[in-house]
CSV table of C-alpha atoms in Angstrom, one decimal:
chain,number,residue,atom,x,y,z
A,1,MET,CA,0.0,0.0,0.0
A,2,ALA,CA,1.3,3.4,-1.0
A,3,GLU,CA,2.4,5.8,1.8
A,4,ASN,CA,0.0,8.5,0.7
A,5,LYS,CA,-2.3,9.4,-2.2
A,6,LYS,CA,-0.2,12.1,-3.7
A,7,SER,CA,0.1,12.0,-7.5
A,8,TYR,CA,3.6,11.0,-8.7
A,9,PRO,CA,5.1,10.6,-12.1
A,10,THR,CA,4.9,6.8,-12.5
A,11,LYS,CA,4.4,5.9,-16.2
A,12,ALA,CA,6.7,5.3,-19.1
A,13,VAL,CA,7.2,8.2,-21.5
A,14,ILE,CA,7.3,7.0,-25.1
A,15,GLY,CA,6.9,9.2,-28.1
A,16,GLY,CA,6.1,12.2,-26.0
A,17,ARG,CA,3.2,10.5,-24.1
A,18,SER,CA,2.9,9.0,-20.7
A,19,VAL,CA,1.8,5.3,-21.1
A,20,ASP,CA,1.3,2.2,-19.1
A,21,ALA,CA,3.8,-0.6,-19.5
A,22,THR,CA,2.7,-3.7,-21.5
A,23,GLY,CA,0.1,-5.6,-19.5
A,24,ARG,CA,-0.2,-2.6,-17.1
A,25,LYS,CA,2.3,-4.3,-14.8
A,26,THR,CA,3.9,-2.2,-12.1
A,27,PHE,CA,6.5,-2.4,-9.3
A,28,GLU,CA,6.8,-0.7,-6.0
A,29,THR,CA,9.1,2.2,-5.3
A,30,VAL,CA,10.0,2.6,-1.7
A,31,ASN,CA,10.8,5.6,0.5
A,32,PRO,CA,14.1,4.6,2.2
A,33,SER,CA,13.4,6.9,5.1
A,34,THR,CA,10.4,4.9,6.2
A,35,GLY,CA,10.6,1.6,4.3
A,36,LYS,CA,7.1,2.2,3.0
A,37,VAL,CA,5.8,2.2,-0.6
A,38,LEU,CA,5.7,5.6,-2.3
A,39,ALA,CA,4.1,4.6,-5.6
A,40,GLU,CA,3.6,1.9,-8.2
A,41,ILE,CA,5.8,2.4,-11.2
A,42,SER,CA,5.2,1.1,-14.7
A,43,GLU,CA,7.3,-2.1,-15.1
A,44,CYS,CA,8.4,-2.0,-18.7
A,45,THR,CA,9.3,-5.1,-20.8
A,46,ALA,CA,11.3,-5.8,-23.9
A,47,ALA,CA,8.1,-5.0,-25.9
A,48,ASP,CA,8.1,-1.5,-24.3
A,49,VAL,CA,11.7,-1.1,-25.1
A,50,ASP,CA,10.9,-1.9,-28.8
A,51,LYS,CA,8.3,0.8,-28.7
A,52,ALA,CA,10.6,3.4,-27.1
A,53,VAL,CA,13.4,2.6,-29.5
A,54,ALA,CA,11.0,2.8,-32.5
A,55,ALA,CA,9.9,6.2,-31.3
A,56,ALA,CA,13.4,7.4,-30.9
A,57,ARG,CA,14.4,6.0,-34.3
A,58,GLN,CA,11.5,7.7,-36.0
A,59,ALA,CA,12.4,11.0,-34.3
A,60,PHE,CA,16.0,10.6,-35.5
A,61,ASP,CA,15.3,9.4,-39.0
A,62,GLU,CA,12.3,11.6,-39.8
A,63,GLY,CA,11.9,14.2,-37.1
A,64,PRO,CA,13.1,17.8,-36.8
A,65,TRP,CA,15.6,17.4,-33.9
A,66,PRO,CA,18.7,16.2,-35.8
A,67,ARG,CA,17.8,18.6,-38.7
A,68,MET,CA,17.4,21.8,-36.6
A,69,SER,CA,19.9,24.5,-37.1
A,70,PRO,CA,22.4,24.5,-34.2
A,71,ALA,CA,21.0,27.8,-33.0
A,72,ASP,CA,17.5,26.5,-32.8
A,73,ARG,CA,18.6,23.4,-30.9
A,74,LYS,CA,20.5,25.6,-28.5
A,75,THR,CA,17.5,27.7,-27.9
A,76,THR,CA,15.3,24.7,-27.2
A,77,LEU,CA,17.9,23.2,-24.8
A,78,HIS,CA,18.1,26.5,-22.9
A,79,ARG,CA,14.3,26.5,-22.6
A,80,PHE,CA,14.5,22.9,-21.2
A,81,ALA,CA,17.0,24.1,-18.6
A,82,THR,CA,14.7,27.0,-17.6
A,83,VAL,CA,11.8,24.6,-17.2
A,84,ILE,CA,13.8,22.3,-15.1
A,85,GLU,CA,14.9,25.2,-12.9
A,86,ALA,CA,11.3,26.3,-12.5
A,87,ASN,CA,10.4,22.9,-11.2
A,88,ALA,CA,13.5,22.4,-9.1
A,89,ASP,CA,11.5,22.1,-5.8
A,90,GLU,CA,9.4,19.3,-7.1
A,91,LEU,CA,12.3,17.4,-8.6
A,92,ALA,CA,14.3,17.8,-5.4
A,93,GLU,CA,11.4,16.5,-3.3
A,94,LEU,CA,11.1,13.5,-5.5
A,95,GLU,CA,14.8,12.7,-5.1
A,96,ALA,CA,14.7,13.2,-1.3
A,97,MET,CA,11.8,10.8,-1.0
A,98,GLU,CA,12.9,8.2,-3.5
A,99,ALA,CA,16.7,8.3,-3.2
A,100,GLY,CA,17.0,9.4,0.4
A,101,LYS,CA,19.0,12.4,-0.7
A,102,PRO,CA,19.1,15.3,1.8
A,103,ILE,CA,16.8,18.0,0.5
A,104,ALA,CA,19.5,20.6,1.1
A,105,ASP,CA,21.9,18.7,-1.2
A,106,ALA,CA,19.2,18.1,-3.9
A,107,LEU,CA,18.3,21.8,-3.9
A,108,GLY,CA,21.7,23.2,-3.4
A,109,ILE,CA,23.8,20.9,-5.6
A,110,ASP,CA,22.0,18.3,-7.7
A,111,LEU,CA,19.4,20.6,-9.3
A,112,PRO,CA,21.6,23.6,-10.0
A,113,GLU,CA,24.2,21.2,-11.5
A,114,THR,CA,21.5,19.6,-13.7
A,115,VAL,CA,20.4,23.0,-15.0
A,116,ALA,CA,24.0,24.2,-15.5
A,117,THR,CA,24.8,21.0,-17.4
A,118,ILE,CA,22.0,21.4,-19.9
A,119,ARG,CA,22.9,25.1,-20.4
A,120,TRP,CA,26.6,24.4,-20.8
A,121,HIS,CA,26.0,21.8,-23.5
A,122,ALA,CA,23.4,24.0,-25.2
A,123,GLU,CA,26.0,26.7,-25.5
A,124,ALA,CA,28.4,24.3,-27.1
A,125,VAL,CA,26.0,23.4,-29.9
A,126,ASP,CA,26.9,26.1,-32.3
A,127,LYS,CA,30.6,26.4,-31.3
A,128,ILE,CA,32.0,23.0,-32.3
A,129,CYS,CA,33.2,23.1,-35.9
A,130,ASP,CA,33.8,20.5,-38.6
A,131,LYS,CA,37.2,20.5,-40.3
A,132,ILE,CA,38.7,20.9,-43.7
A,133,THR,CA,42.0,19.0,-44.1
A,134,PRO,CA,45.0,20.2,-46.2
A,135,SER,CA,44.4,17.9,-49.2
A,136,GLY,CA,45.8,19.9,-52.1
A,137,PRO,CA,44.4,22.2,-54.8
A,138,GLY,CA,42.4,19.6,-56.7
A,139,THR,CA,40.5,18.1,-53.8
A,140,LEU,CA,38.2,19.2,-51.0
A,141,SER,CA,38.6,17.1,-47.9
A,142,MET,CA,36.1,17.6,-45.1
A,143,VAL,CA,35.8,15.9,-41.7
A,144,VAL,CA,32.3,16.3,-40.5
A,145,ARG,CA,30.6,15.4,-37.3
A,146,GLU,CA,27.2,13.6,-37.4
A,147,PRO,CA,25.0,12.4,-34.5
A,148,ILE,CA,25.4,8.8,-33.8
A,149,GLY,CA,21.7,8.1,-33.7
A,150,VAL,CA,19.6,6.5,-31.0
A,151,VAL,CA,21.4,6.7,-27.6
A,152,ALA,CA,20.3,4.6,-24.6
A,153,ALA,CA,21.2,6.0,-21.2
A,154,VAL,CA,21.2,3.5,-18.3
A,155,LEU,CA,21.2,5.6,-15.1
A,156,PRO,CA,22.3,5.0,-11.4
A,157,TRP,CA,20.2,5.6,-8.3
A,158,ASN,CA,22.6,7.8,-6.4
A,159,PHE,CA,22.3,11.0,-8.6
A,160,PRO,CA,19.2,10.3,-10.7
A,161,VAL,CA,18.5,13.7,-12.4
A,162,MET,CA,22.1,14.9,-12.4
A,163,MET,CA,23.4,11.8,-14.1
A,164,ALA,CA,20.5,12.0,-16.6
A,165,SER,CA,21.7,15.5,-17.5
A,166,TRP,CA,25.3,14.3,-17.9
A,167,LYS,CA,24.0,12.0,-20.7
A,168,LEU,CA,21.2,14.2,-22.1
A,169,GLY,CA,23.2,17.4,-22.4
A,170,PRO,CA,25.8,16.3,-24.9
A,171,ALA,CA,23.8,13.7,-26.7
A,172,LEU,CA,20.9,16.0,-27.4
A,173,ALA,CA,23.2,18.9,-28.3
A,174,GLU,CA,24.6,16.8,-31.0
A,175,GLY,CA,21.2,16.0,-32.4
A,176,ASN,CA,20.7,12.4,-31.1
A,177,THR,CA,17.5,10.9,-29.8
A,178,MET,CA,17.4,9.0,-26.5
A,179,VAL,CA,15.9,6.2,-24.5
A,180,LEU,CA,16.5,6.5,-20.7
A,181,LYS,CA,16.3,3.6,-18.3
A,182,PRO,CA,16.3,5.0,-14.7
A,183,ALA,CA,17.4,2.7,-11.8
A,184,GLU,CA,14.3,0.9,-10.5
A,185,GLN,CA,14.8,2.4,-7.1
A,186,THR,CA,14.6,6.0,-8.5
A,187,SER,CA,12.4,6.3,-11.5
A,188,MET,CA,10.1,9.2,-10.7
A,189,SER,CA,12.5,12.2,-11.1
A,190,THR,CA,13.7,10.9,-14.5
A,191,ILE,CA,10.1,10.4,-15.7
A,192,ARG,CA,9.3,13.9,-14.6
A,193,LEU,CA,12.3,15.2,-16.5
A,194,ALA,CA,11.0,13.7,-19.7
A,195,GLU,CA,7.6,15.3,-19.1
A,196,LEU,CA,9.3,18.7,-18.6
A,197,ALA,CA,11.2,18.2,-21.9
A,198,THR,CA,7.8,18.0,-23.7
A,199,GLU,CA,6.7,21.2,-21.9
A,200,ALA,CA,9.9,22.9,-23.1
A,201,GLY,CA,9.2,22.0,-26.7
A,202,ILE,CA,11.6,19.1,-27.3
A,203,PRO,CA,9.9,17.1,-30.1
A,204,ASP,CA,8.1,13.9,-29.3
A,205,GLY,CA,10.3,10.8,-29.4
A,206,VAL,CA,13.5,12.7,-28.7
A,207,ILE,CA,13.5,11.7,-25.0
A,208,ASN,CA,11.8,8.4,-23.9
A,209,VAL,CA,11.9,6.8,-20.5
A,210,VAL,CA,11.3,3.1,-19.9
A,211,PRO,CA,11.4,2.3,-16.1
A,212,GLY,CA,11.9,-1.3,-15.1
A,213,PHE,CA,14.6,-3.8,-14.1
A,214,GLY,CA,18.1,-4.2,-15.5
A,215,GLU,CA,17.8,-7.8,-16.4
A,216,VAL,CA,14.8,-7.0,-18.6
A,217,VAL,CA,14.9,-3.4,-19.7
A,218,GLY,CA,18.7,-2.8,-19.5
A,219,LYS,CA,19.4,-6.1,-21.3
A,220,ALA,CA,16.9,-5.3,-24.0
A,221,LEU,CA,18.5,-1.9,-24.6
A,222,GLY,CA,22.0,-3.4,-24.6
A,223,GLU,CA,21.0,-6.0,-27.2
A,224,HIS,CA,18.8,-3.8,-29.3
A,225,MET,CA,19.8,-3.7,-33.0
A,226,GLN,CA,18.4,-0.2,-33.4
A,227,VAL,CA,20.3,1.3,-30.5
A,228,ASP,CA,23.5,2.9,-31.7
A,229,CYS,CA,25.1,3.8,-28.4
A,230,VAL,CA,24.7,2.9,-24.7
A,231,GLY,CA,25.9,5.3,-21.9
A,232,PHE,CA,25.9,3.5,-18.6
A,233,THR,CA,26.7,4.7,-15.1
A,234,GLY,CA,26.7,2.1,-12.3
A,235,SER,CA,28.5,-0.9,-11.0
A,236,THR,CA,31.5,-2.5,-12.7
A,237,ASP,CA,29.8,-5.9,-12.8
A,238,THR,CA,26.8,-4.5,-14.6
A,239,GLY,CA,29.0,-2.5,-16.9
A,240,ARG,CA,30.7,-5.7,-18.1
A,241,LEU,CA,27.3,-7.0,-19.2
A,242,PHE,CA,26.9,-4.1,-21.7
A,243,LEU,CA,30.1,-5.0,-23.4
A,244,HIS,CA,28.7,-8.5,-23.8
A,245,TYR,CA,25.4,-7.2,-25.1
A,246,ALA,CA,27.1,-5.0,-27.7
A,247,ALA,CA,29.3,-7.9,-28.8
A,248,ASP,CA,26.3,-10.2,-29.2
A,249,SER,CA,24.3,-7.6,-31.2
A,250,ASN,CA,25.3,-4.7,-33.4
A,251,LEU,CA,28.6,-3.7,-31.9
A,252,LYS,CA,27.0,-0.5,-30.6
A,253,ARG,CA,29.3,2.0,-28.9
A,254,VAL,CA,29.4,1.4,-25.2
A,255,LEU,CA,30.4,4.1,-22.6
A,256,LEU,CA,30.9,3.0,-19.1
A,257,GLU,CA,31.4,5.0,-15.9
A,258,CYS,CA,31.7,2.5,-13.1
A,259,GLY,CA,32.9,2.1,-9.5
A,260,GLY,CA,35.8,3.6,-7.5
A,261,LYS,CA,37.9,3.0,-4.4
A,262,ASN,CA,39.4,6.4,-4.3
A,263,PRO,CA,42.3,7.6,-2.2
A,264,MET,CA,42.9,10.9,-0.4
A,265,ILE,CA,46.6,11.3,0.3
A,266,VAL,CA,47.8,13.7,3.1
A,267,MET,CA,51.5,14.4,2.5
A,268,PRO,CA,53.8,15.1,5.5
A,269,ASP,CA,54.3,18.8,4.7
A,270,VAL,CA,50.6,19.7,5.0
A,271,GLU,CA,50.0,22.7,7.3
A,272,ASP,CA,46.3,23.3,7.3
A,273,LEU,CA,44.8,20.1,8.8
A,274,ASP,CA,41.5,21.8,9.4
A,275,LEU,CA,41.1,22.1,5.7
A,276,VAL,CA,42.1,18.5,5.2
A,277,ALA,CA,39.6,17.3,7.8
A,278,ASP,CA,36.7,19.3,6.2
A,279,HIS,CA,37.4,17.8,2.8
A,280,ALA,CA,37.9,14.3,4.1
A,281,VAL,CA,34.6,14.2,6.0
A,282,ASN,CA,32.7,15.8,3.1
A,283,SER,CA,34.2,13.3,0.6
A,284,ALA,CA,33.4,10.3,2.7
A,285,PHE,CA,29.9,11.1,4.0
A,286,TRP,CA,28.4,13.4,1.3
A,287,ASN,CA,25.4,11.7,-0.3
A,288,MET,CA,25.7,9.0,2.4
A,289,GLY,CA,29.0,7.8,0.8
A,290,GLU,CA,26.8,6.5,-2.1
A,291,ASN,CA,29.1,8.3,-4.6
A,292,CYS,CA,31.5,6.6,-7.0
A,293,SER,CA,34.1,9.4,-6.6
A,294,SER,CA,34.0,9.4,-2.8
A,295,ASN,CA,37.5,9.3,-1.2
A,296,SER,CA,36.7,6.3,0.9
A,297,ARG,CA,40.4,5.6,1.6
A,298,LEU,CA,42.3,8.2,3.7
A,299,LEU,CA,46.1,7.8,3.4
A,300,VAL,CA,47.8,10.0,6.0
A,301,HIS,CA,51.4,10.4,6.9
A,302,GLU,CA,52.1,8.8,10.2
A,303,GLY,CA,53.4,12.0,11.7
A,304,LEU,CA,50.1,13.8,11.1
A,305,HIS,CA,47.8,10.8,11.9
A,306,GLY,CA,46.8,11.4,15.5
A,307,GLU,CA,46.0,15.1,15.1
A,308,LEU,CA,44.1,14.7,11.8
A,309,ILE,CA,42.0,11.8,13.2
A,310,ASP,CA,40.9,13.9,16.1
A,311,LEU,CA,39.7,16.6,13.8
A,312,ILE,CA,37.9,14.2,11.5
A,313,VAL,CA,36.0,12.5,14.3
A,314,GLU,CA,35.1,15.9,15.7
A,315,ARG,CA,33.6,17.0,12.3
A,316,ALA,CA,31.9,13.6,11.8
A,317,GLN,CA,29.8,14.3,14.9
A,318,GLY,CA,28.3,17.3,13.2
A,319,TRP,CA,26.9,15.3,10.3
A,320,VAL,CA,23.3,14.9,11.3
A,321,VAL,CA,21.5,11.7,10.4
A,322,ASP,CA,17.8,12.4,9.9
A,323,ASP,CA,14.8,12.5,7.6
A,324,PRO,CA,16.1,13.9,4.3
A,325,LEU,CA,13.2,16.3,3.9
A,326,LYS,CA,14.4,18.1,7.0
A,327,ALA,CA,16.7,21.1,6.3
A,328,ALA,CA,19.2,20.0,9.0
A,329,CYS,CA,19.7,16.6,7.6
A,330,ARG,CA,23.2,15.9,6.2
A,331,VAL,CA,23.0,12.1,6.1
A,332,GLY,CA,19.9,10.5,4.8
A,333,PRO,CA,19.0,6.8,4.5
A,334,LEU,CA,20.8,4.3,2.3
A,335,ILE,CA,18.9,3.5,-0.9
A,336,GLU,CA,17.3,0.2,0.2
A,337,LYS,CA,17.5,-2.4,3.0
A,338,ALA,CA,19.7,-4.9,0.9
A,339,HIS,CA,22.2,-2.1,0.4
A,340,MET,CA,22.1,-1.1,4.1
A,341,ASP,CA,22.7,-4.8,5.1
A,342,LYS,CA,25.7,-4.9,2.6
A,343,VAL,CA,27.2,-1.8,4.1
A,344,LEU,CA,26.8,-3.0,7.7
A,345,GLY,CA,28.3,-6.3,6.5
A,346,HIS,CA,31.4,-4.4,5.5
A,347,VAL,CA,31.5,-2.8,8.9
A,348,GLU,CA,31.3,-6.2,10.7
A,349,GLN,CA,34.0,-7.7,8.4
A,350,ALA,CA,36.3,-4.8,9.1
A,351,LYS,CA,36.0,-5.4,12.9
A,352,LYS,CA,36.8,-9.1,12.4
A,353,ASP,CA,39.8,-8.2,10.2
A,354,GLY,CA,41.3,-6.1,13.0
A,355,ALA,CA,40.5,-2.5,11.9
A,356,ARG,CA,39.8,-0.2,14.8
A,357,LEU,CA,36.3,1.3,14.8
A,358,ILE,CA,36.7,4.9,16.1
A,359,HIS,CA,33.3,6.4,15.2
A,360,GLY,CA,29.9,5.2,14.2
A,361,GLY,CA,29.3,1.8,12.7
A,362,ARG,CA,25.7,1.3,13.6
A,363,ARG,CA,22.2,1.4,12.1
A,364,VAL,CA,20.3,4.3,13.6
A,365,LEU,CA,16.7,5.6,13.6
A,366,ALA,CA,15.5,2.0,13.1
A,367,GLU,CA,12.2,3.0,14.7
A,368,THR,CA,11.4,5.0,11.5
A,369,GLY,CA,11.6,1.9,9.3
A,370,GLY,CA,14.3,3.7,7.3
A,371,TYR,CA,17.7,2.4,6.3
A,372,PHE,CA,20.0,4.9,8.2
A,373,VAL,CA,23.6,4.2,8.9
A,374,GLU,CA,25.7,6.7,10.9
A,375,PRO,CA,29.0,8.1,9.6
A,376,THR,CA,31.6,5.5,10.3
A,377,ILE,CA,35.4,5.7,10.6
A,378,PHE,CA,37.9,2.9,10.8
A,379,ASP,CA,41.5,3.4,11.8
A,380,GLU,CA,44.4,0.9,11.5
A,381,VAL,CA,43.2,-0.4,8.2
A,382,THR,CA,45.8,-2.4,6.2
A,383,PRO,CA,46.0,-2.6,2.4
A,384,GLU,CA,45.0,-6.3,2.2
A,385,MET,CA,41.7,-5.8,4.1
A,386,PRO,CA,38.5,-5.9,2.0
A,387,LEU,CA,37.6,-2.5,3.5
A,388,ALA,CA,40.7,-1.1,1.7
A,389,ARG,CA,39.9,-2.8,-1.6
A,390,GLU,CA,36.2,-3.2,-2.1
A,391,GLU,CA,33.7,-0.4,-2.9
A,392,VAL,CA,31.5,-0.1,0.2
A,393,PHE,CA,29.3,2.7,-1.3
A,394,GLY,CA,28.2,3.9,2.1
A,395,PRO,CA,29.3,6.4,4.8
A,396,VAL,CA,32.4,4.4,5.8
A,397,LEU,CA,36.0,5.9,5.8
A,398,ALA,CA,39.1,3.6,6.0
A,399,VAL,CA,42.2,5.3,7.5
A,400,MET,CA,45.7,4.0,6.6
A,401,THR,CA,49.1,5.4,7.3
A,402,PHE,CA,52.3,5.7,5.3
A,403,ARG,CA,55.9,6.8,5.9
A,404,THR,CA,57.1,8.2,2.5
A,405,PRO,CA,55.4,9.8,-0.5
A,406,GLU,CA,56.5,6.9,-2.7
A,407,GLU,CA,54.8,4.5,-0.3
A,408,ALA,CA,51.6,6.6,-0.4
A,409,ILE,CA,51.5,6.6,-4.2
A,410,ALA,CA,52.0,2.8,-4.3
A,411,MET,CA,49.2,2.3,-1.8
A,412,ALA,CA,46.9,4.7,-3.7
A,413,ASN,CA,47.4,2.9,-7.0
A,414,ASP,CA,47.1,-0.6,-5.4
A,415,THR,CA,43.4,-1.0,-6.5
A,416,ASP,CA,41.5,-2.3,-9.4
A,417,TYR,CA,39.8,1.0,-9.8
A,418,GLY,CA,40.9,4.4,-11.0
A,419,LEU,CA,38.1,7.0,-10.9
A,420,ALA,CA,39.3,9.8,-8.7
A,421,ALA,CA,41.9,10.7,-6.1
A,422,SER,CA,42.9,13.7,-4.0
A,423,VAL,CA,46.3,15.0,-2.8
A,424,PHE,CA,47.0,17.4,0.0
A,425,ALA,CA,50.5,18.9,0.1
A,426,GLN,CA,52.1,22.2,0.8
A,427,SER,CA,54.7,21.8,-1.9
A,428,ASN,CA,53.5,22.3,-5.4
A,429,LYS,CA,56.3,20.0,-6.6
A,430,THR,CA,55.1,17.2,-4.3
A,431,ALA,CA,51.5,17.7,-5.2
A,432,HIS,CA,52.2,17.9,-9.0
A,433,ASN,CA,54.4,14.8,-8.9
A,434,ALA,CA,51.8,12.8,-7.0
A,435,ALA,CA,49.0,14.0,-9.3
A,436,ARG,CA,50.9,12.8,-12.4
A,437,GLN,CA,51.7,9.4,-10.9
A,438,LEU,CA,48.2,8.6,-9.6
A,439,ARG,CA,46.3,6.3,-12.0
A,440,ALA,CA,42.9,8.1,-11.8
A,441,GLY,CA,40.7,10.0,-14.2
A,442,THR,CA,40.4,13.0,-11.9
A,443,VAL,CA,42.9,14.1,-9.3
A,444,SER,CA,42.1,17.1,-7.1
A,445,VAL,CA,44.8,18.9,-5.3
A,446,ASN,CA,44.3,20.5,-1.8
A,447,CYS,CA,40.6,19.9,-2.2
A,448,TYR,CA,38.0,17.3,-2.9
A,449,GLY,CA,36.4,18.0,-6.2
A,450,GLU,CA,35.5,16.7,-9.7
A,451,GLY,CA,36.2,19.8,-11.7
A,452,ASP,CA,33.5,21.7,-13.5
A,453,GLN,CA,31.4,21.5,-16.7
A,454,GLY,CA,34.5,21.9,-18.8
A,455,THR,CA,36.5,19.0,-17.4
A,456,PRO,CA,35.9,15.4,-18.4
A,457,PHE,CA,34.8,12.8,-15.8
A,458,GLY,CA,35.6,9.1,-16.1
A,459,GLY,CA,38.1,6.6,-14.9
A,460,TYR,CA,41.0,4.3,-15.5
A,461,LYS,CA,41.0,0.5,-15.1
A,462,LEU,CA,37.7,-1.0,-13.8
A,463,SER,CA,36.3,2.5,-13.3
A,464,GLY,CA,35.6,3.3,-16.9
A,465,PHE,CA,35.6,2.3,-20.5
A,466,GLY,CA,35.0,4.0,-23.8
A,467,GLY,CA,34.5,7.6,-23.0
A,468,ARG,CA,33.9,10.5,-20.5
A,469,ASP,CA,31.0,12.4,-19.1
A,470,LYS,CA,31.1,16.2,-19.0
A,471,SER,CA,33.2,18.6,-21.2
A,472,LEU,CA,33.5,18.7,-25.0
A,473,ALA,CA,34.8,15.1,-24.8
A,474,ALA,CA,31.3,14.0,-24.0
A,475,HIS,CA,30.1,15.5,-27.3
A,476,ASP,CA,32.7,13.5,-29.3
A,477,GLN,CA,31.5,10.2,-28.0
A,478,TYR,CA,27.9,10.8,-29.2
A,479,CYS,CA,29.1,11.6,-32.7
A,480,GLU,CA,30.3,9.8,-35.8
A,481,LEU,CA,33.2,11.3,-37.8
A,482,LYS,CA,32.7,11.2,-41.6
A,483,THR,CA,35.3,12.0,-44.2
A,484,VAL,CA,34.0,13.6,-47.4
A,485,TRP,CA,36.6,13.5,-50.1
A,486,MET,CA,35.7,15.6,-53.2
A,487,ASP,CA,37.6,15.6,-56.5
A,488,LEU,CA,37.2,19.1,-57.8
A,489,GLY,CA,38.8,18.4,-61.1
């Protein structure tokens, strides 16, 4: 039974219309703050995927979107961003209720980032040029960019609207049409985004949404012969499946942004430990640690260890665990019970392995029915422990010590992942050398950050494959390059 009778966006969006799934089948979406059902979402099937892809294909092959002038497409995308901004409160509330995201973060970070992403890529539409190569006087040689076609975007549950914008912005700017599959835990804000696109004047069939389960909808998109590209953000294990799907179908382009086990290195010459503590806690506990770029490993020089740990524990006490709809909340619930149990399983394993629990480690607010875990810090973690090697994806920080910068770099790189890293050092030489040696797609220096709209985001090793989100690099991956060679004789 649903928690209340409020009307939520729950249907698939195909060809510009809200429709029931085949057979009118539904699945429950749950509020992780209470464990109660919020709404019944249309459970799409492979047949619904066929309909959505057909709508996207028709919009690409026959519709106006790929044929608009760049200036007109830019204007429409700016209008889309404005409509999103006007509905930010509603979208933020949906994400707080369905993803457990603190409302302050949804309103202060996720929605402004979503709007900025669409606007940034809109501005790029009429500023990316084709090329003429130096082919000689009797020939005209052109290298032109063309949209790749129908793009499927398979989205994660930790940043639903923001990750949708990271795919939508560049793909739409280049003239593609899209089919989005939201994570089954967080469908509603993505559905609402597609409805707002129609309000903004984006033509029917350009953005379609098929909610459902990965083993059905995700697989159908991955194997579909009329899908030209899949952009996926999520776990590495699921990302591998899309490579298989592409190999078994039409060799569609596959873009993967997967997991991370990211280090934050605190070099021995650091002077401002208060700054380090602020960034360490924010990185570890922001969005409940359900963040692939979270610095979940803190590598601190042994001479700074004691003082820094005291500062971090002090700050962790200020991260309020509460209902995400409350303004004071800084840590909401984890996405679902199974994930909470997994995170708590990591905590128990770390205790057995000999790591020292110095803060948190418990489920809290259990009386609400929600899936809350307090910020957790383990000291005396060693490199071979699962806590140092496996992605926990929860509010759990593993602290390790080192003696030399060389040892720190070796420890940081001793992982199957390579998404992000941070380095804190007073010396520019130390910081620069470390940044160049770290095997990660983003390295922040004296801060925790992922750059801005102009910087690509993606990883090395098991963290990524085939492309990058954000920046002009994201435009390239949603395009085909065509050579036009003309004999002028």
